[in-house]
Amino acid sequence: GIFTISEFIVRPDMRGKGFGASAIAEMLAESEEILGVMITDASAVIYPNNIPSQKAFEKAGFVFHSQHPDGDAWNYWYKREQEA
């Protein structure tokens, strides 16, 4: 199934140091060990003015997919690369 990340918050004094992107990337890469299931597809909903969150998710492998019809949020998608 597709996993949805609905809340991901980094402590204010720790923001801007790459912790968010690395934590998201590690959760995705090690999802089988952490959650007991391999995440192959995931979605995230991010506000358009939340540039730091957009950058963190993009660094972790998410890409912009679409804007909500009312324009108040953006959809980001992640798909695990197939191993050769």
PDB file of N, CA, C and O in Angstrom:
ATOM      1  N   GLY A   1       0.805  -1.182   0.000  1.00  0.00           N
ATOM      2  CA  GLY A   1       0.000   0.000   0.000  1.00  0.00           C
ATOM      3  C   GLY A   1       0.857   1.258   0.000  1.00  0.00           C
ATOM      4  O   GLY A   1       2.072   1.212   0.115  1.00  0.00           O
ATOM      5  N   ILE A   2       0.214   2.354  -0.111  1.00  0.00           N
ATOM      6  CA  ILE A   2       0.877   3.656  -0.097  1.00  0.00           C
ATOM      7  C   ILE A   2       0.836   4.204   1.322  1.00  0.00           C
ATOM      8  O   ILE A   2      -0.207   4.209   1.960  1.00  0.00           O
ATOM      9  N   PHE A   3       1.971   4.650   1.805  1.00  0.00           N
ATOM     10  CA  PHE A   3       2.062   5.261   3.119  1.00  0.00           C
ATOM     11  C   PHE A   3       1.923   6.766   2.973  1.00  0.00           C
ATOM     12  O   PHE A   3       2.444   7.347   2.028  1.00  0.00           O
ATOM     13  N   THR A   4       1.238   7.380   3.912  1.00  0.00           N
ATOM     14  CA  THR A   4       1.071   8.829   3.915  1.00  0.00           C
ATOM     15  C   THR A   4       1.727   9.403   5.158  1.00  0.00           C
ATOM     16  O   THR A   4       1.446   8.951   6.264  1.00  0.00           O
ATOM     17  N   ILE A   5       2.593  10.366   4.958  1.00  0.00           N
ATOM     18  CA  ILE A   5       3.199  11.076   6.074  1.00  0.00           C
ATOM     19  C   ILE A   5       2.364  12.331   6.275  1.00  0.00           C
ATOM     20  O   ILE A   5       2.351  13.216   5.433  1.00  0.00           O
ATOM     21  N   SER A   6       1.640  12.374   7.389  1.00  0.00           N
ATOM     22  CA  SER A   6       0.732  13.496   7.604  1.00  0.00           C
ATOM     23  C   SER A   6       1.308  14.547   8.546  1.00  0.00           C
ATOM     24  O   SER A   6       0.904  15.692   8.493  1.00  0.00           O
ATOM     25  N   GLU A   7       2.220  14.165   9.406  1.00  0.00           N
ATOM     26  CA  GLU A   7       2.866  15.119  10.316  1.00  0.00           C
ATOM     27  C   GLU A   7       4.324  14.717  10.462  1.00  0.00           C
ATOM     28  O   GLU A   7       4.626  13.566  10.753  1.00  0.00           O
ATOM     29  N   PHE A   8       5.197  15.653  10.261  1.00  0.00           N
ATOM     30  CA  PHE A   8       6.619  15.417  10.499  1.00  0.00           C
ATOM     31  C   PHE A   8       7.196  16.735  10.985  1.00  0.00           C
ATOM     32  O   PHE A   8       7.277  17.695  10.227  1.00  0.00           O
ATOM     33  N   ILE A   9       7.538  16.778  12.255  1.00  0.00           N
ATOM     34  CA  ILE A   9       7.953  18.032  12.865  1.00  0.00           C
ATOM     35  C   ILE A   9       9.357  17.884  13.441  1.00  0.00           C
ATOM     36  O   ILE A   9       9.655  16.917  14.134  1.00  0.00           O
ATOM     37  N   VAL A  10      10.205  18.848  13.126  1.00  0.00           N
ATOM     38  CA  VAL A  10      11.551  18.907  13.693  1.00  0.00           C
ATOM     39  C   VAL A  10      11.540  20.005  14.753  1.00  0.00           C
ATOM     40  O   VAL A  10      11.002  21.096  14.530  1.00  0.00           O
ATOM     41  N   ARG A  11      12.132  19.715  15.882  1.00  0.00           N
ATOM     42  CA  ARG A  11      12.204  20.681  16.979  1.00  0.00           C
ATOM     43  C   ARG A  11      12.757  22.002  16.453  1.00  0.00           C
ATOM     44  O   ARG A  11      13.758  22.020  15.736  1.00  0.00           O
ATOM     45  N   PRO A  12      12.127  23.135  16.789  1.00  0.00           N
ATOM     46  CA  PRO A  12      12.521  24.432  16.220  1.00  0.00           C
ATOM     47  C   PRO A  12      14.014  24.748  16.297  1.00  0.00           C
ATOM     48  O   PRO A  12      14.592  25.243  15.334  1.00  0.00           O
ATOM     49  N   ASP A  13      14.669  24.434  17.403  1.00  0.00           N
ATOM     50  CA  ASP A  13      16.086  24.777  17.515  1.00  0.00           C
ATOM     51  C   ASP A  13      16.994  23.821  16.741  1.00  0.00           C
ATOM     52  O   ASP A  13      18.201  24.045  16.650  1.00  0.00           O
ATOM     53  N   MET A  14      16.428  22.774  16.144  1.00  0.00           N
ATOM     54  CA  MET A  14      17.209  21.815  15.365  1.00  0.00           C
ATOM     55  C   MET A  14      16.937  21.932  13.865  1.00  0.00           C
ATOM     56  O   MET A  14      17.494  21.175  13.080  1.00  0.00           O
ATOM     57  N   ARG A  15      16.092  22.862  13.484  1.00  0.00           N
ATOM     58  CA  ARG A  15      15.733  23.022  12.067  1.00  0.00           C
ATOM     59  C   ARG A  15      16.877  23.623  11.273  1.00  0.00           C
ATOM     60  O   ARG A  15      17.719  24.329  11.798  1.00  0.00           O
ATOM     61  N   GLY A  16      16.889  23.320   9.976  1.00  0.00           N
ATOM     62  CA  GLY A  16      17.883  23.887   9.068  1.00  0.00           C
ATOM     63  C   GLY A  16      19.238  23.211   9.145  1.00  0.00           C
ATOM     64  O   GLY A  16      20.218  23.718   8.606  1.00  0.00           O
ATOM     65  N   LYS A  17      19.291  22.045   9.776  1.00  0.00           N
ATOM     66  CA  LYS A  17      20.565  21.340   9.940  1.00  0.00           C
ATOM     67  C   LYS A  17      20.574  20.003   9.220  1.00  0.00           C
ATOM     68  O   LYS A  17      21.505  19.229   9.369  1.00  0.00           O
ATOM     69  N   GLY A  18      19.538  19.715   8.442  1.00  0.00           N
ATOM     70  CA  GLY A  18      19.486  18.476   7.673  1.00  0.00           C
ATOM     71  C   GLY A  18      18.905  17.280   8.409  1.00  0.00           C
ATOM     72  O   GLY A  18      18.824  16.190   7.844  1.00  0.00           O
ATOM     73  N   PHE A  19      18.490  17.463   9.668  1.00  0.00           N
ATOM     74  CA  PHE A  19      17.961  16.344  10.431  1.00  0.00           C
ATOM     75  C   PHE A  19      16.651  15.814   9.847  1.00  0.00           C
ATOM     76  O   PHE A  19      16.421  14.605   9.837  1.00  0.00           O
ATOM     77  N   GLY A  20      15.794  16.703   9.394  1.00  0.00           N
ATOM     78  CA  GLY A  20      14.504  16.283   8.829  1.00  0.00           C
ATOM     79  C   GLY A  20      14.693  15.399   7.613  1.00  0.00           C
ATOM     80  O   GLY A  20      14.138  14.304   7.535  1.00  0.00           O
ATOM     81  N   ALA A  21      15.488  15.865   6.653  1.00  0.00           N
ATOM     82  CA  ALA A  21      15.720  15.096   5.428  1.00  0.00           C
ATOM     83  C   ALA A  21      16.368  13.757   5.731  1.00  0.00           C
ATOM     84  O   ALA A  21      15.963  12.725   5.179  1.00  0.00           O
ATOM     85  N   SER A  22      17.354  13.746   6.633  1.00  0.00           N
ATOM     86  CA  SER A  22      18.031  12.483   6.925  1.00  0.00           C
ATOM     87  C   SER A  22      17.116  11.520   7.678  1.00  0.00           C
ATOM     88  O   SER A  22      17.162  10.312   7.447  1.00  0.00           O
ATOM     89  N   ALA A  23      16.263  12.024   8.560  1.00  0.00           N
ATOM     90  CA  ALA A  23      15.334  11.152   9.283  1.00  0.00           C
ATOM     91  C   ALA A  23      14.294  10.554   8.337  1.00  0.00           C
ATOM     92  O   ALA A  23      13.972   9.361   8.430  1.00  0.00           O
ATOM     93  N   ILE A  24      13.789  11.359   7.407  1.00  0.00           N
ATOM     94  CA  ILE A  24      12.812  10.859   6.436  1.00  0.00           C
ATOM     95  C   ILE A  24      13.474   9.812   5.547  1.00  0.00           C
ATOM     96  O   ILE A  24      12.919   8.737   5.303  1.00  0.00           O
ATOM     97  N   ALA A  25      14.671  10.116   5.048  1.00  0.00           N
ATOM     98  CA  ALA A  25      15.390   9.180   4.176  1.00  0.00           C
ATOM     99  C   ALA A  25      15.679   7.865   4.897  1.00  0.00           C
ATOM    100  O   ALA A  25      15.526   6.780   4.329  1.00  0.00           O
ATOM    101  N   GLU A  26      16.087   7.947   6.163  1.00  0.00           N
ATOM    102  CA  GLU A  26      16.379   6.726   6.918  1.00  0.00           C
ATOM    103  C   GLU A  26      15.108   5.916   7.159  1.00  0.00           C
ATOM    104  O   GLU A  26      15.113   4.686   7.052  1.00  0.00           O
ATOM    105  N   MET A  27      14.008   6.588   7.464  1.00  0.00           N
ATOM    106  CA  MET A  27      12.745   5.888   7.667  1.00  0.00           C
ATOM    107  C   MET A  27      12.358   5.128   6.397  1.00  0.00           C
ATOM    108  O   MET A  27      11.922   3.978   6.458  1.00  0.00           O
ATOM    109  N   LEU A  28      12.538   5.752   5.244  1.00  0.00           N
ATOM    110  CA  LEU A  28      12.198   5.097   3.984  1.00  0.00           C
ATOM    111  C   LEU A  28      13.148   3.943   3.691  1.00  0.00           C
ATOM    112  O   LEU A  28      12.722   2.848   3.329  1.00  0.00           O
ATOM    113  N   ALA A  29      14.451   4.177   3.842  1.00  0.00           N
ATOM    114  CA  ALA A  29      15.454   3.162   3.524  1.00  0.00           C
ATOM    115  C   ALA A  29      15.384   1.969   4.470  1.00  0.00           C
ATOM    116  O   ALA A  29      15.612   0.822   4.064  1.00  0.00           O
ATOM    117  N   GLU A  30      15.068   2.220   5.735  1.00  0.00           N
ATOM    118  CA  GLU A  30      15.058   1.171   6.754  1.00  0.00           C
ATOM    119  C   GLU A  30      13.649   0.831   7.231  1.00  0.00           C
ATOM    120  O   GLU A  30      13.465   0.314   8.324  1.00  0.00           O
ATOM    121  N   SER A  31      12.653   1.112   6.394  1.00  0.00           N
ATOM    122  CA  SER A  31      11.261   0.937   6.810  1.00  0.00           C
ATOM    123  C   SER A  31      10.931  -0.487   7.212  1.00  0.00           C
ATOM    124  O   SER A  31      10.140  -0.712   8.135  1.00  0.00           O
ATOM    125  N   GLU A  32      11.549  -1.454   6.563  1.00  0.00           N
ATOM    126  CA  GLU A  32      11.251  -2.841   6.909  1.00  0.00           C
ATOM    127  C   GLU A  32      11.688  -3.141   8.342  1.00  0.00           C
ATOM    128  O   GLU A  32      10.965  -3.789   9.097  1.00  0.00           O
ATOM    129  N   GLU A  33      12.846  -2.636   8.722  1.00  0.00           N
ATOM    130  CA  GLU A  33      13.343  -2.853  10.080  1.00  0.00           C
ATOM    131  C   GLU A  33      12.579  -1.999  11.097  1.00  0.00           C
ATOM    132  O   GLU A  33      12.247  -2.452  12.184  1.00  0.00           O
ATOM    133  N   ILE A  34      12.292  -0.738  10.736  1.00  0.00           N
ATOM    134  CA  ILE A  34      11.647   0.193  11.662  1.00  0.00           C
ATOM    135  C   ILE A  34      10.154  -0.097  11.822  1.00  0.00           C
ATOM    136  O   ILE A  34       9.628  -0.122  12.930  1.00  0.00           O
ATOM    137  N   LEU A  35       9.456  -0.313  10.693  1.00  0.00           N
ATOM    138  CA  LEU A  35       8.005  -0.472  10.715  1.00  0.00           C
ATOM    139  C   LEU A  35       7.524  -1.897  10.478  1.00  0.00           C
ATOM    140  O   LEU A  35       6.338  -2.183  10.608  1.00  0.00           O
ATOM    141  N   GLY A  36       8.443  -2.766  10.044  1.00  0.00           N
ATOM    142  CA  GLY A  36       8.053  -4.136   9.746  1.00  0.00           C
ATOM    143  C   GLY A  36       7.482  -4.312   8.361  1.00  0.00           C
ATOM    144  O   GLY A  36       6.983  -5.384   8.013  1.00  0.00           O
ATOM    145  N   VAL A  37       7.563  -3.278   7.557  1.00  0.00           N
ATOM    146  CA  VAL A  37       7.040  -3.328   6.189  1.00  0.00           C
ATOM    147  C   VAL A  37       7.904  -2.433   5.310  1.00  0.00           C
ATOM    148  O   VAL A  37       8.340  -1.371   5.747  1.00  0.00           O
ATOM    149  N   MET A  38       8.192  -2.878   4.095  1.00  0.00           N
ATOM    150  CA  MET A  38       8.995  -2.050   3.195  1.00  0.00           C
ATOM    151  C   MET A  38       8.113  -0.999   2.524  1.00  0.00           C
ATOM    152  O   MET A  38       7.110  -1.340   1.898  1.00  0.00           O
ATOM    153  N   ILE A  39       8.488   0.254   2.685  1.00  0.00           N
ATOM    154  CA  ILE A  39       7.758   1.333   2.017  1.00  0.00           C
ATOM    155  C   ILE A  39       8.282   1.438   0.592  1.00  0.00           C
ATOM    156  O   ILE A  39       9.464   1.703   0.378  1.00  0.00           O
ATOM    157  N   THR A  40       7.402   1.194  -0.367  1.00  0.00           N
ATOM    158  CA  THR A  40       7.785   1.346  -1.767  1.00  0.00           C
ATOM    159  C   THR A  40       7.175   2.605  -2.375  1.00  0.00           C
ATOM    160  O   THR A  40       7.710   3.154  -3.324  1.00  0.00           O
ATOM    161  N   ASP A  41       6.053   3.044  -1.828  1.00  0.00           N
ATOM    162  CA  ASP A  41       5.368   4.247  -2.295  1.00  0.00           C
ATOM    163  C   ASP A  41       4.895   5.025  -1.075  1.00  0.00           C
ATOM    164  O   ASP A  41       4.400   4.433  -0.118  1.00  0.00           O
ATOM    165  N   ALA A  42       5.047   6.346  -1.133  1.00  0.00           N
ATOM    166  CA  ALA A  42       4.592   7.180  -0.024  1.00  0.00           C
ATOM    167  C   ALA A  42       4.143   8.528  -0.560  1.00  0.00           C
ATOM    168  O   ALA A  42       4.585   8.966  -1.619  1.00  0.00           O
ATOM    169  N   SER A  43       3.275   9.170   0.176  1.00  0.00           N
ATOM    170  CA  SER A  43       2.831  10.515  -0.192  1.00  0.00           C
ATOM    171  C   SER A  43       2.998  11.431   1.009  1.00  0.00           C
ATOM    172  O   SER A  43       3.029  10.981   2.154  1.00  0.00           O
ATOM    173  N   ALA A  44       3.133  12.703   0.719  1.00  0.00           N
ATOM    174  CA  ALA A  44       3.218  13.725   1.764  1.00  0.00           C
ATOM    175  C   ALA A  44       2.442  14.935   1.281  1.00  0.00           C
ATOM    176  O   ALA A  44       2.456  15.261   0.093  1.00  0.00           O
ATOM    177  N   VAL A  45       1.761  15.583   2.189  1.00  0.00           N
ATOM    178  CA  VAL A  45       1.013  16.803   1.879  1.00  0.00           C
ATOM    179  C   VAL A  45       1.725  17.948   2.590  1.00  0.00           C
ATOM    180  O   VAL A  45       1.919  17.912   3.802  1.00  0.00           O
ATOM    181  N   ILE A  46       2.129  18.960   1.811  1.00  0.00           N
ATOM    182  CA  ILE A  46       2.927  20.055   2.348  1.00  0.00           C
ATOM    183  C   ILE A  46       2.309  21.384   1.928  1.00  0.00           C
ATOM    184  O   ILE A  46       1.903  21.545   0.773  1.00  0.00           O
ATOM    185  N   TYR A  47       2.272  22.332   2.859  1.00  0.00           N
ATOM    186  CA  TYR A  47       1.759  23.662   2.515  1.00  0.00           C
ATOM    187  C   TYR A  47       2.704  24.348   1.528  1.00  0.00           C
ATOM    188  O   TYR A  47       3.926  24.229   1.651  1.00  0.00           O
ATOM    189  N   PRO A  48       2.157  25.092   0.559  1.00  0.00           N
ATOM    190  CA  PRO A  48       2.992  25.749  -0.457  1.00  0.00           C
ATOM    191  C   PRO A  48       4.027  26.716   0.117  1.00  0.00           C
ATOM    192  O   PRO A  48       5.095  26.880  -0.462  1.00  0.00           O
ATOM    193  N   ASN A  49       3.753  27.330   1.264  1.00  0.00           N
ATOM    194  CA  ASN A  49       4.702  28.296   1.830  1.00  0.00           C
ATOM    195  C   ASN A  49       5.716  27.648   2.775  1.00  0.00           C
ATOM    196  O   ASN A  49       6.565  28.320   3.338  1.00  0.00           O
ATOM    197  N   ASN A  50       5.660  26.327   2.920  1.00  0.00           N
ATOM    198  CA  ASN A  50       6.582  25.624   3.819  1.00  0.00           C
ATOM    199  C   ASN A  50       7.799  25.114   3.025  1.00  0.00           C
ATOM    200  O   ASN A  50       7.969  23.924   2.805  1.00  0.00           O
ATOM    201  N   ILE A  51       8.629  26.052   2.608  1.00  0.00           N
ATOM    202  CA  ILE A  51       9.800  25.747   1.783  1.00  0.00           C
ATOM    203  C   ILE A  51      10.760  24.778   2.488  1.00  0.00           C
ATOM    204  O   ILE A  51      11.235  23.828   1.862  1.00  0.00           O
ATOM    205  N   PRO A  52      11.067  24.969   3.783  1.00  0.00           N
ATOM    206  CA  PRO A  52      11.975  24.016   4.441  1.00  0.00           C
ATOM    207  C   PRO A  52      11.471  22.571   4.394  1.00  0.00           C
ATOM    208  O   PRO A  52      12.245  21.646   4.165  1.00  0.00           O
ATOM    209  N   SER A  53      10.172  22.375   4.576  1.00  0.00           N
ATOM    210  CA  SER A  53       9.610  21.027   4.524  1.00  0.00           C
ATOM    211  C   SER A  53       9.705  20.473   3.103  1.00  0.00           C
ATOM    212  O   SER A  53      10.059  19.310   2.901  1.00  0.00           O
ATOM    213  N   GLN A  54       9.417  21.298   2.117  1.00  0.00           N
ATOM    214  CA  GLN A  54       9.526  20.859   0.722  1.00  0.00           C
ATOM    215  C   GLN A  54      10.951  20.410   0.422  1.00  0.00           C
ATOM    216  O   GLN A  54      11.168  19.344  -0.176  1.00  0.00           O
ATOM    217  N   LYS A  55      11.933  21.195   0.856  1.00  0.00           N
ATOM    218  CA  LYS A  55      13.337  20.858   0.611  1.00  0.00           C
ATOM    219  C   LYS A  55      13.722  19.569   1.314  1.00  0.00           C
ATOM    220  O   LYS A  55      14.427  18.725   0.752  1.00  0.00           O
ATOM    221  N   ALA A  56      13.273  19.377   2.557  1.00  0.00           N
ATOM    222  CA  ALA A  56      13.600  18.171   3.317  1.00  0.00           C
ATOM    223  C   ALA A  56      13.050  16.927   2.621  1.00  0.00           C
ATOM    224  O   ALA A  56      13.758  15.931   2.453  1.00  0.00           O
ATOM    225  N   PHE A  57      11.788  16.993   2.198  1.00  0.00           N
ATOM    226  CA  PHE A  57      11.193  15.839   1.532  1.00  0.00           C
ATOM    227  C   PHE A  57      11.828  15.585   0.175  1.00  0.00           C
ATOM    228  O   PHE A  57      12.032  14.430  -0.208  1.00  0.00           O
ATOM    229  N   GLU A  58      12.170  16.649  -0.552  1.00  0.00           N
ATOM    230  CA  GLU A  58      12.838  16.478  -1.842  1.00  0.00           C
ATOM    231  C   GLU A  58      14.215  15.837  -1.661  1.00  0.00           C
ATOM    232  O   GLU A  58      14.593  14.941  -2.421  1.00  0.00           O
ATOM    233  N   LYS A  59      14.967  16.258  -0.654  1.00  0.00           N
ATOM    234  CA  LYS A  59      16.281  15.656  -0.380  1.00  0.00           C
ATOM    235  C   LYS A  59      16.142  14.181  -0.020  1.00  0.00           C
ATOM    236  O   LYS A  59      17.047  13.392  -0.261  1.00  0.00           O
ATOM    237  N   ALA A  60      15.000  13.808   0.562  1.00  0.00           N
ATOM    238  CA  ALA A  60      14.759  12.419   0.951  1.00  0.00           C
ATOM    239  C   ALA A  60      14.215  11.575  -0.197  1.00  0.00           C
ATOM    240  O   ALA A  60      14.005  10.381  -0.036  1.00  0.00           O
ATOM    241  N   GLY A  61      13.983  12.185  -1.365  1.00  0.00           N
ATOM    242  CA  GLY A  61      13.545  11.422  -2.530  1.00  0.00           C
ATOM    243  C   GLY A  61      12.125  11.662  -2.994  1.00  0.00           C
ATOM    244  O   GLY A  61      11.667  11.046  -3.950  1.00  0.00           O
ATOM    245  N   PHE A  62      11.395  12.554  -2.343  1.00  0.00           N
ATOM    246  CA  PHE A  62      10.042  12.891  -2.783  1.00  0.00           C
ATOM    247  C   PHE A  62      10.095  13.897  -3.927  1.00  0.00           C
ATOM    248  O   PHE A  62      11.040  14.679  -4.020  1.00  0.00           O
ATOM    249  N   VAL A  63       9.088  13.865  -4.780  1.00  0.00           N
ATOM    250  CA  VAL A  63       8.973  14.843  -5.867  1.00  0.00           C
ATOM    251  C   VAL A  63       7.574  15.458  -5.832  1.00  0.00           C
ATOM    252  O   VAL A  63       6.604  14.813  -5.434  1.00  0.00           O
ATOM    253  N   PHE A  64       7.496  16.722  -6.251  1.00  0.00           N
ATOM    254  CA  PHE A  64       6.199  17.396  -6.349  1.00  0.00           C
ATOM    255  C   PHE A  64       5.337  16.633  -7.341  1.00  0.00           C
ATOM    256  O   PHE A  64       5.792  16.258  -8.419  1.00  0.00           O
ATOM    257  N   HIS A  65       4.091  16.397  -6.960  1.00  0.00           N
ATOM    258  CA  HIS A  65       3.183  15.654  -7.829  1.00  0.00           C
ATOM    259  C   HIS A  65       2.033  16.521  -8.324  1.00  0.00           C
ATOM    260  O   HIS A  65       1.756  16.565  -9.505  1.00  0.00           O
ATOM    261  N   SER A  66       1.361  17.222  -7.403  1.00  0.00           N
ATOM    262  CA  SER A  66       0.208  18.027  -7.802  1.00  0.00           C
ATOM    263  C   SER A  66      -0.177  18.978  -6.677  1.00  0.00           C
ATOM    264  O   SER A  66       0.257  18.841  -5.545  1.00  0.00           O
ATOM    265  N   GLN A  67      -1.017  19.917  -7.045  1.00  0.00           N
ATOM    266  CA  GLN A  67      -1.562  20.870  -6.078  1.00  0.00           C
ATOM    267  C   GLN A  67      -2.988  20.448  -5.771  1.00  0.00           C
ATOM    268  O   GLN A  67      -3.711  19.999  -6.667  1.00  0.00           O
ATOM    269  N   HIS A  68      -3.391  20.560  -4.504  1.00  0.00           N
ATOM    270  CA  HIS A  68      -4.786  20.285  -4.159  1.00  0.00           C
ATOM    271  C   HIS A  68      -5.665  21.233  -4.962  1.00  0.00           C
ATOM    272  O   HIS A  68      -5.268  22.367  -5.253  1.00  0.00           O
ATOM    273  N   PRO A  69      -6.881  20.816  -5.299  1.00  0.00           N
ATOM    274  CA  PRO A  69      -7.769  21.660  -6.100  1.00  0.00           C
ATOM    275  C   PRO A  69      -7.991  23.058  -5.524  1.00  0.00           C
ATOM    276  O   PRO A  69      -8.117  24.022  -6.265  1.00  0.00           O
ATOM    277  N   ASP A  70      -8.042  23.183  -4.194  1.00  0.00           N
ATOM    278  CA  ASP A  70      -8.268  24.500  -3.602  1.00  0.00           C
ATOM    279  C   ASP A  70      -6.972  25.298  -3.454  1.00  0.00           C
ATOM    280  O   ASP A  70      -6.989  26.442  -3.003  1.00  0.00           O
ATOM    281  N   GLY A  71      -5.842  24.703  -3.799  1.00  0.00           N
ATOM    282  CA  GLY A  71      -4.564  25.421  -3.818  1.00  0.00           C
ATOM    283  C   GLY A  71      -3.883  25.589  -2.483  1.00  0.00           C
ATOM    284  O   GLY A  71      -2.829  26.198  -2.407  1.00  0.00           O
ATOM    285  N   ASP A  72      -4.455  25.037  -1.403  1.00  0.00           N
ATOM    286  CA  ASP A  72      -3.868  25.293  -0.086  1.00  0.00           C
ATOM    287  C   ASP A  72      -2.821  24.262   0.344  1.00  0.00           C
ATOM    288  O   ASP A  72      -2.229  24.393   1.404  1.00  0.00           O
ATOM    289  N   ALA A  73      -2.582  23.246  -0.477  1.00  0.00           N
ATOM    290  CA  ALA A  73      -1.570  22.242  -0.142  1.00  0.00           C
ATOM    291  C   ALA A  73      -1.039  21.596  -1.418  1.00  0.00           C
ATOM    292  O   ALA A  73      -1.714  21.591  -2.447  1.00  0.00           O
ATOM    293  N   TRP A  74       0.168  21.067  -1.311  1.00  0.00           N
ATOM    294  CA  TRP A  74       0.800  20.379  -2.435  1.00  0.00           C
ATOM    295  C   TRP A  74       1.003  18.919  -2.086  1.00  0.00           C
ATOM    296  O   TRP A  74       1.311  18.577  -0.950  1.00  0.00           O
ATOM    297  N   ASN A  75       0.852  18.066  -3.074  1.00  0.00           N
ATOM    298  CA  ASN A  75       1.083  16.630  -2.914  1.00  0.00           C
ATOM    299  C   ASN A  75       2.481  16.283  -3.402  1.00  0.00           C
ATOM    300  O   ASN A  75       2.875  16.682  -4.507  1.00  0.00           O
ATOM    301  N   TYR A  76       3.207  15.554  -2.592  1.00  0.00           N
ATOM    302  CA  TYR A  76       4.528  15.044  -2.960  1.00  0.00           C
ATOM    303  C   TYR A  76       4.465  13.530  -2.946  1.00  0.00           C
ATOM    304  O   TYR A  76       3.738  12.938  -2.141  1.00  0.00           O
ATOM    305  N   TRP A  77       5.221  12.882  -3.835  1.00  0.00           N
ATOM    306  CA  TRP A  77       5.224  11.428  -3.942  1.00  0.00           C
ATOM    307  C   TRP A  77       6.643  10.883  -3.855  1.00  0.00           C
ATOM    308  O   TRP A  77       7.601  11.506  -4.306  1.00  0.00           O
ATOM    309  N   TYR A  78       6.730   9.682  -3.310  1.00  0.00           N
ATOM    310  CA  TYR A  78       7.990   8.946  -3.234  1.00  0.00           C
ATOM    311  C   TYR A  78       7.755   7.551  -3.796  1.00  0.00           C
ATOM    312  O   TYR A  78       6.730   6.928  -3.510  1.00  0.00           O
ATOM    313  N   LYS A  79       8.676   7.081  -4.614  1.00  0.00           N
ATOM    314  CA  LYS A  79       8.631   5.705  -5.116  1.00  0.00           C
ATOM    315  C   LYS A  79      10.026   5.132  -4.980  1.00  0.00           C
ATOM    316  O   LYS A  79      10.981   5.712  -5.498  1.00  0.00           O
ATOM    317  N   ARG A  80      10.145   4.024  -4.262  1.00  0.00           N
ATOM    318  CA  ARG A  80      11.449   3.365  -4.075  1.00  0.00           C
ATOM    319  C   ARG A  80      11.972   2.893  -5.429  1.00  0.00           C
ATOM    320  O   ARG A  80      11.244   2.320  -6.213  1.00  0.00           O
ATOM    321  N   GLU A  81      13.246   3.158  -5.652  1.00  0.00           N
ATOM    322  CA  GLU A  81      13.877   2.690  -6.885  1.00  0.00           C
ATOM    323  C   GLU A  81      13.999   1.185  -6.839  1.00  0.00           C
ATOM    324  O   GLU A  81      14.265   0.605  -5.788  1.00  0.00           O
ATOM    325  N   GLN A  82      13.784   0.564  -7.983  1.00  0.00           N
ATOM    326  CA  GLN A  82      13.917  -0.901  -8.088  1.00  0.00           C
ATOM    327  C   GLN A  82      15.379  -1.289  -7.973  1.00  0.00           C
ATOM    328  O   GLN A  82      16.234  -0.664  -8.575  1.00  0.00           O
ATOM    329  N   GLU A  83      15.648  -2.287  -7.155  1.00  0.00           N
ATOM    330  CA  GLU A  83      17.025  -2.757  -7.009  1.00  0.00           C
ATOM    331  C   GLU A  83      17.367  -3.663  -8.184  1.00  0.00           C
ATOM    332  O   GLU A  83      16.543  -4.468  -8.625  1.00  0.00           O
ATOM    333  N   ALA A  84      18.585  -3.507  -8.708  1.00  0.00           N
ATOM    334  CA  ALA A  84      18.992  -4.297  -9.882  1.00  0.00           C
ATOM    335  C   ALA A  84      19.366  -5.712  -9.497  1.00  0.00           C
ATOM    336  O   ALA A  84      19.704  -6.052  -8.437  1.00  0.00           O
TER     337      ALA A  84
END
